[in-house]
Short mmCIF file of C-alpha atoms in Angstrom, two decimals:
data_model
loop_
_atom_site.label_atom_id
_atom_site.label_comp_id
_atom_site.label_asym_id
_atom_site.label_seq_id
_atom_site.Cartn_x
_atom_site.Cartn_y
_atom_site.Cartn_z
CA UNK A 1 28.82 -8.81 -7.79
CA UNK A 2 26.34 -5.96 -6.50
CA UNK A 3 27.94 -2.63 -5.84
CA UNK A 4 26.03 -0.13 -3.18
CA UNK A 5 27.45 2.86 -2.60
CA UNK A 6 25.63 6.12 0.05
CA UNK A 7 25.15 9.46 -0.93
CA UNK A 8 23.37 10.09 2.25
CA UNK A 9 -21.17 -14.49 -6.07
CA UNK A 10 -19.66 -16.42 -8.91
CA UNK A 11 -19.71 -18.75 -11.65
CA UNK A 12 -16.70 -21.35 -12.40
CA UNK A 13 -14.97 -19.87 -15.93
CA UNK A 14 -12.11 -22.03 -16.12
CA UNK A 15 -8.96 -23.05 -14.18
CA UNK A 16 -5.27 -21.73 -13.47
CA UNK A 17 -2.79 -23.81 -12.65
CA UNK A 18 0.96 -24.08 -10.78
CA UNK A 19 3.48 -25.78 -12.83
CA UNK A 20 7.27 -26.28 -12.87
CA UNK A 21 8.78 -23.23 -15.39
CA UNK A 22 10.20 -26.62 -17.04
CA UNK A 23 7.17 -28.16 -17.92
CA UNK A 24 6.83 -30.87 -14.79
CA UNK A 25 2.90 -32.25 -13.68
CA UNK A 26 1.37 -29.34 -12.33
CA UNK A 27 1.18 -29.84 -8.66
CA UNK A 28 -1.36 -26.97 -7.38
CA UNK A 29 -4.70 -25.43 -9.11
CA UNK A 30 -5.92 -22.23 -8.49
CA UNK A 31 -9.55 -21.91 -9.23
CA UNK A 32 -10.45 -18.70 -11.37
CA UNK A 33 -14.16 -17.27 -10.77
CA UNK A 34 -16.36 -14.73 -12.29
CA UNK A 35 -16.74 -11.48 -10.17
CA UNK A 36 -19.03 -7.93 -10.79
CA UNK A 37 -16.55 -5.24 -10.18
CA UNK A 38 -17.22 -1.66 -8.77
CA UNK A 39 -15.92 1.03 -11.08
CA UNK A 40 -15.86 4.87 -9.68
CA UNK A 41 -14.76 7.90 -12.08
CA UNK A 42 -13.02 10.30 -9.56
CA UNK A 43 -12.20 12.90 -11.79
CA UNK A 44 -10.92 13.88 -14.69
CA UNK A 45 -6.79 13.15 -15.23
CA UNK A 46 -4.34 12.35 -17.71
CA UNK A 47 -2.03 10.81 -15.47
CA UNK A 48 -2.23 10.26 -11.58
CA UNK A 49 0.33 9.41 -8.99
CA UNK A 50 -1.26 7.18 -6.01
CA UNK A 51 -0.22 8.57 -2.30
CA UNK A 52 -2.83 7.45 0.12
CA UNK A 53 -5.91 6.30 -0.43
CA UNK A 54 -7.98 9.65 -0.45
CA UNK A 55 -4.75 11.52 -1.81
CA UNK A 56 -3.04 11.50 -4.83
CA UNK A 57 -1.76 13.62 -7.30
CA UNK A 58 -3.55 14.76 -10.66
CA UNK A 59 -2.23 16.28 -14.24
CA UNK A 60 -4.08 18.01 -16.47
CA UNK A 61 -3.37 20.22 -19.38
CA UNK A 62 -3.32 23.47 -16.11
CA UNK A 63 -0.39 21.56 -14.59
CA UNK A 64 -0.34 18.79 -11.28
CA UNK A 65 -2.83 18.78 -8.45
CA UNK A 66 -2.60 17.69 -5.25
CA UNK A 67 -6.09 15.84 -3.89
CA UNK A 68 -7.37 15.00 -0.56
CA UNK A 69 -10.33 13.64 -0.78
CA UNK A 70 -11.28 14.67 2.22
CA UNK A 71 -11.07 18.23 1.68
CA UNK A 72 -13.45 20.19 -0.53
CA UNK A 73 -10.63 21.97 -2.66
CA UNK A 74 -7.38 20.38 -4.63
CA UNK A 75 -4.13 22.29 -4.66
CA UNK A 76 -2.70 23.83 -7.64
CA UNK A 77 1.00 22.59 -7.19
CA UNK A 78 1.80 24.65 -10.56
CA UNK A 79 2.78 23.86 -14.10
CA UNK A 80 4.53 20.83 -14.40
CA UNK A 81 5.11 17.89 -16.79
CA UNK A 82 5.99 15.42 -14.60
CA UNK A 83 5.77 14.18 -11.09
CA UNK A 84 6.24 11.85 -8.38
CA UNK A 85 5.66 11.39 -4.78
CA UNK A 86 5.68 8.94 -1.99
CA UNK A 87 4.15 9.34 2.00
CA UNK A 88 6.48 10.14 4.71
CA UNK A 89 6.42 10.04 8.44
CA UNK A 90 6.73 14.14 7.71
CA UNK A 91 4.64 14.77 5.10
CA UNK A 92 4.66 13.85 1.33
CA UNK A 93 8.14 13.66 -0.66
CA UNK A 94 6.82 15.00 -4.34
CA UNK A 95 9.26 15.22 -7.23
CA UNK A 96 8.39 17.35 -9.44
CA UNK A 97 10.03 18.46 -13.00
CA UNK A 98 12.84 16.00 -11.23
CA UNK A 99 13.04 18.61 -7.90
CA UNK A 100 12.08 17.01 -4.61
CA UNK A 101 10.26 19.26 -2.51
CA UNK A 102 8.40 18.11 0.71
CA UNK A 103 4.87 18.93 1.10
CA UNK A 104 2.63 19.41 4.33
CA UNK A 105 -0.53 19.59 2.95
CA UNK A 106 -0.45 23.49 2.29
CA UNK A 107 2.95 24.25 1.12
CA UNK A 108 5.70 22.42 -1.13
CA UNK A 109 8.87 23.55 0.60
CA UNK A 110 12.37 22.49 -1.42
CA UNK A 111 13.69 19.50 0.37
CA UNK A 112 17.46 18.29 0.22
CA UNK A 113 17.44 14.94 -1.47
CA UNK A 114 21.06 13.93 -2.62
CA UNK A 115 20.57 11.89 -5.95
CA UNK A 116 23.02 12.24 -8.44
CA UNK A 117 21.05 12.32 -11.10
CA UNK A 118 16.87 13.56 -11.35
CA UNK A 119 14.68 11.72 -9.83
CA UNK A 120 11.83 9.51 -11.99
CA UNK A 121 9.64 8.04 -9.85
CA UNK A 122 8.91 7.08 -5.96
CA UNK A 123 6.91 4.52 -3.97
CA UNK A 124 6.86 3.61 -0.69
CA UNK A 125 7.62 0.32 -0.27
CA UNK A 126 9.26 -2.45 2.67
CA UNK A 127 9.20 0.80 4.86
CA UNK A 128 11.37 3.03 2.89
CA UNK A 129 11.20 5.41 -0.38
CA UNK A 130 12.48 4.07 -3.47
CA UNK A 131 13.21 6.38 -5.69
CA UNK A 132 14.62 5.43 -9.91
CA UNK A 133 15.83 7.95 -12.07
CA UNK A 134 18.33 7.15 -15.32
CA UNK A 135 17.94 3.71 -15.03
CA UNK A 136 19.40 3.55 -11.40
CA UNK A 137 17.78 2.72 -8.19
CA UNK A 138 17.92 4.50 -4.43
CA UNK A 139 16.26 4.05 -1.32
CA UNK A 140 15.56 6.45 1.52
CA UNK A 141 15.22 5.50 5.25
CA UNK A 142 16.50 7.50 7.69
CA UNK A 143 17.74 10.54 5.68
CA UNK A 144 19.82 8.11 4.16
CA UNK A 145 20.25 7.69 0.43
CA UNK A 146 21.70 4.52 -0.51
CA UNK A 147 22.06 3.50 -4.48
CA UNK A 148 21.72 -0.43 -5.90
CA UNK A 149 23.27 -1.74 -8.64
CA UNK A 150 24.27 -5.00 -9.83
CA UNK A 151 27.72 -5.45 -11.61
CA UNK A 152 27.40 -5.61 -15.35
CA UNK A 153 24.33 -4.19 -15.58
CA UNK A 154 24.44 -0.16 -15.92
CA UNK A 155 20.67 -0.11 -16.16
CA UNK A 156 17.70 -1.07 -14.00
CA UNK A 157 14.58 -1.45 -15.42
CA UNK A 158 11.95 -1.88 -12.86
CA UNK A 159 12.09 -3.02 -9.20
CA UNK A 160 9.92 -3.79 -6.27
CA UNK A 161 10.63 -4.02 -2.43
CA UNK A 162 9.80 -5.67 0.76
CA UNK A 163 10.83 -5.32 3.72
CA UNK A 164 14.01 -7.15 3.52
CA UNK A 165 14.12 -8.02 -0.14
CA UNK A 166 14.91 -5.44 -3.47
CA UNK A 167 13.81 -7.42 -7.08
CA UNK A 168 15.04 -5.64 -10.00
CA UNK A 169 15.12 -6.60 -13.88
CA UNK A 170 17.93 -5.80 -15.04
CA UNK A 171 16.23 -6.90 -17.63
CA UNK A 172 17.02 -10.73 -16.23
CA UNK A 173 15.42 -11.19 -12.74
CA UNK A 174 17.99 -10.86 -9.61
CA UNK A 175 16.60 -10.43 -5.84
CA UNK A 176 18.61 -9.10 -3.33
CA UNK A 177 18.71 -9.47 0.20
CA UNK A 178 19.34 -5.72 1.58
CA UNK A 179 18.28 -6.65 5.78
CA UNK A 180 21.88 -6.71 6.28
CA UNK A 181 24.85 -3.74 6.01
CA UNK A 182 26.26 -4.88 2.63
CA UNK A 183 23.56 -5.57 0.35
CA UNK A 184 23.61 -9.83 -1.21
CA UNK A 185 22.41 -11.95 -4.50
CA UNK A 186 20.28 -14.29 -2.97
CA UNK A 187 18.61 -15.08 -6.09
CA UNK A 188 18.72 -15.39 -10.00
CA UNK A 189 16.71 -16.42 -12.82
CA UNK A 190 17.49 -15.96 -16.70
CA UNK A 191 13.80 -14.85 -17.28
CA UNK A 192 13.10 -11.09 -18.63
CA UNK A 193 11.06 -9.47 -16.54
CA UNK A 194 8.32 -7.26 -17.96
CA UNK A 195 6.02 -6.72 -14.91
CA UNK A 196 6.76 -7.52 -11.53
CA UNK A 197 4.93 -7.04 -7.75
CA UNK A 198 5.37 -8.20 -4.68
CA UNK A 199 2.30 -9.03 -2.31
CA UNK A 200 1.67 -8.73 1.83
CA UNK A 201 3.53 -11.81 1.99
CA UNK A 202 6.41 -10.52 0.51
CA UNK A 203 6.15 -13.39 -2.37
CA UNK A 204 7.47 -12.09 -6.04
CA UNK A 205 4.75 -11.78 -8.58
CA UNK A 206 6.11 -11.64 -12.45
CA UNK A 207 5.00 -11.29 -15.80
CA UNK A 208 7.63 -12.79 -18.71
CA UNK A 209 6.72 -12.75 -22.14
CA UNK A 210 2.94 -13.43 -21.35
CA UNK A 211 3.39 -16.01 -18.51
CA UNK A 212 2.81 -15.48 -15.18
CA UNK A 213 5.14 -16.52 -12.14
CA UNK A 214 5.10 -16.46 -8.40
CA UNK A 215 8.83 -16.87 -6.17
CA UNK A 216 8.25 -17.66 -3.25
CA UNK A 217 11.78 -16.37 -0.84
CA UNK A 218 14.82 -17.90 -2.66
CA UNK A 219 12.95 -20.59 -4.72
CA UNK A 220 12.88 -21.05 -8.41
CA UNK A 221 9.95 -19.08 -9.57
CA UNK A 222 7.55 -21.23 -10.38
CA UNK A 223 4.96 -20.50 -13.87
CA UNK A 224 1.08 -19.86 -13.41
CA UNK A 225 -1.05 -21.15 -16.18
CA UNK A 226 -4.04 -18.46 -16.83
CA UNK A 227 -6.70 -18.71 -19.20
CA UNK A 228 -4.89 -16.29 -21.24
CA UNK A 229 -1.74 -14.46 -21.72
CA UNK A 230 -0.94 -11.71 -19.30
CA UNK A 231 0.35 -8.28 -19.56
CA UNK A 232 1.45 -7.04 -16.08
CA UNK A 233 1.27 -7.24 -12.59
CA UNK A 234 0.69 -4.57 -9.60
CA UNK A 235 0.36 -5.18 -5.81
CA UNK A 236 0.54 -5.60 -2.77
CA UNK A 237 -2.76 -6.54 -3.68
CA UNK A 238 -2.22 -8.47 -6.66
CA UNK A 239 -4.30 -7.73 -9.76
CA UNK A 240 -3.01 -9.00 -12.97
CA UNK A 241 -3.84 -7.43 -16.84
CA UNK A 242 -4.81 -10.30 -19.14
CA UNK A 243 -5.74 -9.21 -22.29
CA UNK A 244 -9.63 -9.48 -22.22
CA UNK A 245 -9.87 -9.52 -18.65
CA UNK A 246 -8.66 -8.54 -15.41
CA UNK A 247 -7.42 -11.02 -12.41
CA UNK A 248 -7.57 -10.43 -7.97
CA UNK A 249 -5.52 -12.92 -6.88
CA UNK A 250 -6.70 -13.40 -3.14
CA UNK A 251 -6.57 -16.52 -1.07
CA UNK A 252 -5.34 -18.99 -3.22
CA UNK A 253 -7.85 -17.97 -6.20
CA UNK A 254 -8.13 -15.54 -9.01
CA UNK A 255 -11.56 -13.24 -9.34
CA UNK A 256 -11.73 -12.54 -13.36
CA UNK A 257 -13.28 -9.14 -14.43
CA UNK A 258 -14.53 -8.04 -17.72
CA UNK A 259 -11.64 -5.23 -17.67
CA UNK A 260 -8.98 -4.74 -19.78
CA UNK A 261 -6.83 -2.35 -17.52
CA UNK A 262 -4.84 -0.85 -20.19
CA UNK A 263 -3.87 2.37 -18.01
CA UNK A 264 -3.12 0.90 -14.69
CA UNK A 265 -1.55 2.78 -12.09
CA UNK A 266 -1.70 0.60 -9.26
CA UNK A 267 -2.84 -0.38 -6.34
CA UNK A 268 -4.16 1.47 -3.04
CA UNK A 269 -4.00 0.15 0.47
CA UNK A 270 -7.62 -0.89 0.10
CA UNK A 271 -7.16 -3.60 -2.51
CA UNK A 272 -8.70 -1.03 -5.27
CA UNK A 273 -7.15 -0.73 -8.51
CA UNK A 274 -6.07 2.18 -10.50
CA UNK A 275 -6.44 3.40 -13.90
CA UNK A 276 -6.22 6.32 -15.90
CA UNK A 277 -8.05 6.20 -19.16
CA UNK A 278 -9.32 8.46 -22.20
CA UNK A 279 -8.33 11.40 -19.81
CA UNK A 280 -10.49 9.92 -16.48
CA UNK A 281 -9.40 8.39 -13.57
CA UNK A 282 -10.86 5.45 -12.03
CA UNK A 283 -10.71 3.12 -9.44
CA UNK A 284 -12.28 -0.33 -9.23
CA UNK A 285 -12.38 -2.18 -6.65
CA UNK A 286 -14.40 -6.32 -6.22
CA UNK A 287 -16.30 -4.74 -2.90
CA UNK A 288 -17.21 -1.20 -1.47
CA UNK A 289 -14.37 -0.81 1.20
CA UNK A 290 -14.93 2.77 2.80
CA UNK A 291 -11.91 5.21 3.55
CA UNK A 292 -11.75 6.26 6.97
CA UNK A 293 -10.51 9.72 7.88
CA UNK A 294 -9.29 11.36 11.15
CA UNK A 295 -9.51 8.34 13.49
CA UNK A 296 -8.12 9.15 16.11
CA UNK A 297 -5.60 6.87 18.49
CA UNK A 298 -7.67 7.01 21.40
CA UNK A 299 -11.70 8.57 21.82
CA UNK A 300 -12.00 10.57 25.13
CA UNK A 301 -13.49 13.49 23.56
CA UNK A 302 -16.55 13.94 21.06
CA UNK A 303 -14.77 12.96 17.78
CA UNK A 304 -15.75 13.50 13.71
CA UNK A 305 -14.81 11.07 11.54
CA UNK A 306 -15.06 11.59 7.98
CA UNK A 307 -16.06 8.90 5.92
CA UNK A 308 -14.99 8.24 2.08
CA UNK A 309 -17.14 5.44 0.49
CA UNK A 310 -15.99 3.92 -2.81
CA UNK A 311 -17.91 5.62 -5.50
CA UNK A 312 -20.99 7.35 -3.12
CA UNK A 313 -22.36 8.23 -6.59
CA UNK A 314 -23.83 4.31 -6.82
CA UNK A 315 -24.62 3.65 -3.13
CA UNK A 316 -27.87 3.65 -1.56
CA UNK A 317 -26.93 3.45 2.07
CA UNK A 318 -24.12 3.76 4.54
CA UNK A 319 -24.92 2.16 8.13
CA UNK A 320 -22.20 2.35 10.80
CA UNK A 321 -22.33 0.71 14.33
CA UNK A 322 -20.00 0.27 17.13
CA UNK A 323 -19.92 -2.95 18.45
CA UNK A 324 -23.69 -3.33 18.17
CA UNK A 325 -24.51 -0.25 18.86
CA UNK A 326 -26.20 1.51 15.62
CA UNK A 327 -24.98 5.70 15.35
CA UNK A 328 -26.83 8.25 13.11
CA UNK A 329 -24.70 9.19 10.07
CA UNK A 330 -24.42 12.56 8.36
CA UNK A 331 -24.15 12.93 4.65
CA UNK A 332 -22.99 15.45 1.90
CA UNK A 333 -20.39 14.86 2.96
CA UNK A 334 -20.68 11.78 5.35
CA UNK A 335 -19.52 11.66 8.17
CA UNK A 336 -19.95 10.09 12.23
CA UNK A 337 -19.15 11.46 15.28
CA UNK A 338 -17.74 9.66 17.93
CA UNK A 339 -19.10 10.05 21.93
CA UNK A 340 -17.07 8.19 24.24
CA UNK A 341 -19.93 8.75 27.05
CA UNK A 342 -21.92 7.18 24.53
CA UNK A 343 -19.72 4.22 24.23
CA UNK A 344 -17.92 1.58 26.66
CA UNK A 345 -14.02 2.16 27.45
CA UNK A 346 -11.47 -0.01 26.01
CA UNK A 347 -11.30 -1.79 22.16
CA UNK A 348 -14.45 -1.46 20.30
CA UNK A 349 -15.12 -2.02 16.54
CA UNK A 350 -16.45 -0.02 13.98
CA UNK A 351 -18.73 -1.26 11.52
CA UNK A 352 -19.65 0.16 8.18
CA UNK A 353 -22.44 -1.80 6.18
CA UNK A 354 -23.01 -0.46 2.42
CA UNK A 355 -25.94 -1.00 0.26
CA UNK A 356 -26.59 -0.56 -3.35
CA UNK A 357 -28.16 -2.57 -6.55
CA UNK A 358 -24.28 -3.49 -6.91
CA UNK A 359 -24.61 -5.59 -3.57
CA UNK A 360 -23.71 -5.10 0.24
CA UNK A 361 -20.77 -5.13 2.10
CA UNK A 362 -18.73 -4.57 5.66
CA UNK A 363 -16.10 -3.14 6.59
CA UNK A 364 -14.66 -2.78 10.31
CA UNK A 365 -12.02 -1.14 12.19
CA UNK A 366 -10.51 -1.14 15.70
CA UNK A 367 -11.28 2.15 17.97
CA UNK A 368 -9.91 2.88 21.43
CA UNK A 369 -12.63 4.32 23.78
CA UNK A 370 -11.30 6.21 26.79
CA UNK A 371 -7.65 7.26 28.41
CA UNK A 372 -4.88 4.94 26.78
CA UNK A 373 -3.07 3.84 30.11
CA UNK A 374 0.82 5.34 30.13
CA UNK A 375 2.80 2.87 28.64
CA UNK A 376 6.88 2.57 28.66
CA UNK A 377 9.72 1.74 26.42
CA UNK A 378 10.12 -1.22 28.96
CA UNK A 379 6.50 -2.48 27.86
CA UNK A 380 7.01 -1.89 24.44
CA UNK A 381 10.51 -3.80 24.53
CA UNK A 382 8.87 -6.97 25.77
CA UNK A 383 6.39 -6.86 22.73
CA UNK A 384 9.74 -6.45 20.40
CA UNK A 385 11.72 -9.03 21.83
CA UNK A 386 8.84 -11.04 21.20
CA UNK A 387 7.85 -10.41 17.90
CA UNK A 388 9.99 -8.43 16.23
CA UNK A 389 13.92 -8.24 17.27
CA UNK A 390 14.87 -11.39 15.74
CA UNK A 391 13.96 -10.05 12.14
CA UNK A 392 14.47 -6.09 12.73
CA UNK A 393 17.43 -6.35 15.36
CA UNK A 394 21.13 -5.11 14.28
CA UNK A 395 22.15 -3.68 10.94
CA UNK A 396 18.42 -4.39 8.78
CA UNK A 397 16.25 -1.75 6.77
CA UNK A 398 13.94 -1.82 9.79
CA UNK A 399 15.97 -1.37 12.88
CA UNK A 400 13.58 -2.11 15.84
CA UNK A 401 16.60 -2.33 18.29
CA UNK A 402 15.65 0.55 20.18
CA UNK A 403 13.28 2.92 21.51
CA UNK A 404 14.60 5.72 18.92
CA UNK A 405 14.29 3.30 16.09
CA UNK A 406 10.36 2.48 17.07
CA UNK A 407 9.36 6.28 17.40
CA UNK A 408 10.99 6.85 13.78
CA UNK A 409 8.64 4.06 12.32
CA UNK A 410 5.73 4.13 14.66
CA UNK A 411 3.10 5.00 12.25
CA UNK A 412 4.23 2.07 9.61
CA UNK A 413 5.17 -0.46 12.61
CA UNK A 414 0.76 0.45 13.75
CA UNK A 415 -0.31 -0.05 10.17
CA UNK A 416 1.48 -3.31 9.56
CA UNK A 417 0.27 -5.16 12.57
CA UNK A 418 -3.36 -3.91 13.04
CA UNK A 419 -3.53 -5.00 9.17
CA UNK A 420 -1.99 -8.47 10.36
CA UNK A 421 0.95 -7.76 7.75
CA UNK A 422 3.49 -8.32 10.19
CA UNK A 423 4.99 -10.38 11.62
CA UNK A 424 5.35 -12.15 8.69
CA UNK A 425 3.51 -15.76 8.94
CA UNK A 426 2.07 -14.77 12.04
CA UNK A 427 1.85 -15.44 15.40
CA UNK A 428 0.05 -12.05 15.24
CA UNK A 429 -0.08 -9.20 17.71
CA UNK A 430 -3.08 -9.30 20.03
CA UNK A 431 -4.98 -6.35 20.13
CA UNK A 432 -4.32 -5.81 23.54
CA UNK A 433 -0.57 -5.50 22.15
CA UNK A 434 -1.19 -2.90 19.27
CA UNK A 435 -3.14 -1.11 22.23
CA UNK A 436 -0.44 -1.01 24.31
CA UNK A 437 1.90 0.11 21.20
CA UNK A 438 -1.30 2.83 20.48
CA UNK A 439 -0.72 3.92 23.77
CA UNK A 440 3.11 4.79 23.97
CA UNK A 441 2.66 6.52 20.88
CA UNK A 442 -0.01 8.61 22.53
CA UNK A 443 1.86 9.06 25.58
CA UNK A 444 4.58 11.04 24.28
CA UNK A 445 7.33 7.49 23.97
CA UNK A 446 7.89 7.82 27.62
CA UNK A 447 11.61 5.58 28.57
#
């Protein structure tokens, strides 16, 4: 029974293979390659806590730092031996010592979180905050804590979260469906879990006593055969620790890296992977995807953009065009600016082409040039009922039943279609669409 209860360029090096946990003919392989990997030493740390992609927070032997990357200065957030935090519509939730406090940027102001007991650790995950803390589990939506447990189990000992799913080892794997107003089992298996993630898809990746598996929904999961035992698993984008190498599982193949990722943190929104290691922290990452800062919704004034480059220390050249248009780029730090008279009205794409002995690579993102036309709930309704309602309508994590519920979520609901995360399995929003959704944003959510 679950109890919930509210308190507010490669080489072939071998093969992987799908087969039945019971030992059936393996039905699917999964090719593994040989990959270069890009390695960048941010700074020095002896542990970090992943936010955003250019922030995060840092611990050294003066106490925890907050970074932005895209400021010249960290803050000193004092003297304190341990930490947490997770993104927020409002700012950043940090934990810190086991206080919440909520921070803008500037200031860490104490923020009401009602937990019964300290809180551990929190990640954003599914569109919500989980939070853990003495083996127990919460989430936040909505200024809303809400606890999981399952009966018999006092103690959780890792979870992970989509959208409409909560995985926890208790230590056995049990999934639960949590879309609904009383939380459900949906799932079972009698493996222990020692690593677990789950990707874009929302599919459960696991690690149990050196064997990998992937469950798919409700199914059985189902064993992956590597070419060598595994340690653990982080996602959404799913790298797993082997123990000579390192795995990026993407489109139905592995990547294998000479890395042994003892020290992993995670995983950023860019697909780059986190460690912290003999007092360093790194990131590595199989391309050079660049951080883009300050975009703005809509371009109808001269704009700066500041640009963050995986590990700038090892590039040559930066080149950035719109459409196929070429613009000058600044550097120290680098940086665009962004002249609508310059540029046609309506969706454009920006292109950023890096260069180094390590290789080239592109990365691109979707700009609005000019006024964003007034949009209405009415318009943004139609896109909802079309898309959306039938998974996010009525009593789910994700209300999207109204115009209320949309403007609460508007920044997550933007991310997860422009990144084509959503609607799960597609058909995918056009951009004209995620324009349109730009807009009301921009417009003030008109009715």
């Amino acid at each position: 029974m679950l109890l919930a209860g509210c308190s507010g360029s490669s080489e072939d090096s071998g093969g992987a293979v799908v087969v039945d946990p019971v030992g059936s003919i393996p039905d699917i392989e999964l090719g593994v390659e040989s990959g270069e990997l890009l390695t960048e030493n941010v700074r020095e740390c002896d542990a970090v806590v992943g936010i955003e992609a250019h922030r995060f927070l840092c611990q050294t032997a003066d106490g925890v730092w907050f970074i932005d990357e895209a400021k010249e200065e960290p803050t000193w957030l004092g003297d304190h031996r341990s930490m947490a935090a997770a993104a927020m519509s409002d700012g950043v939730l940090l934990v810190l010592d086991g206080k919440p406090f909520l921070f803008d940027g500037h200031e860490a102001v104490p923020f009401g979180l009602p937990t019964p007991v300290p809180v551990e650790s929190a990640v954003r995950e599914g569109g919500a905050v989980w939070l853990t803390g003495a083996g127990r589990v919460f989430r936040y939506a909505d200024n809303v804590v809400t606890e999981f447990a399952v009966d018999g189990h006092p103690f959780i000992f890792g979870h992970t979260a989509t959208e409409d799913r909560l995985h926890v080892a208790v230590p056995e794997l049990v999934t639960l469906d949590v879309s609904g107003a009383e939380p459900t089992v949906v799932a079972r298996s009698e493996m222990v879990v020692d690593s677990m993630a789950a990707d874009e898809r929302g599919d459960l990746w696991v690690v149990s006593d050196g064997q990998l598996f992937v469950q798919r929904g409700t199914q059985e999961p189902v064993a992956v055969a590597m070419p060598e035992a595994v340690r653990s698993v982080v996602g959404p984008a799913i790298w797993i620790e082997g123990e000579t190498e390192s795995y990026r599982y993407r489109d139905g193949a592995f990547t294998a890296f000479p890395l042994v990722a003892v020290g992993t943190q995670g995983v950023d929104e860019y697909g780059r992977l986190l460690q912290v290691r003999e007092g360093a922290f790194r990131r590595h990452s199989s391309g050079r995807p660049v951080v883009v800062v300050g975009l703005p919704d809509s371009v109808t004034v001269a704009s700066t953009v500041r640009l963050l480059p995986s590990d700038p220390t090892s590039l040559d050249e930066l080149r950035v065009w719109v459409d196929a248009a070429e613009i000058p780029v600044s550097m120290n730090p680098y940086r665009i600016t962004l002249d609508p008279e310059a540029m046609a009205e309506g969706q454009r794409t920006l292109r950023f082409f890096t260069q180094s002995a390590r290789g080239e690579a592109l990365s691109e993102y979707g700009v609005w040039v000019g006024e964003l036309a007034d949009v209405a709930w009415d318009d943004v309704a139609g896109i909802s009922e079309a898309h959306c309602i039938h998974c996010h309508g009525g009593q789910t994590l994700t209300d999207l039943s109204g115009p209320s519920d949309w403007e609460s979520h508007i920044d997550s609901i933007i991310e997860v279609v422009t990144m084509q995360d959503m609607p799960l399995g597609g058909p995918y929003l056009s951009e004209e669409e995620i324009t349109m959704i730009r807009a009301w944003k921009h417009g003030g959510f008109q009715p």
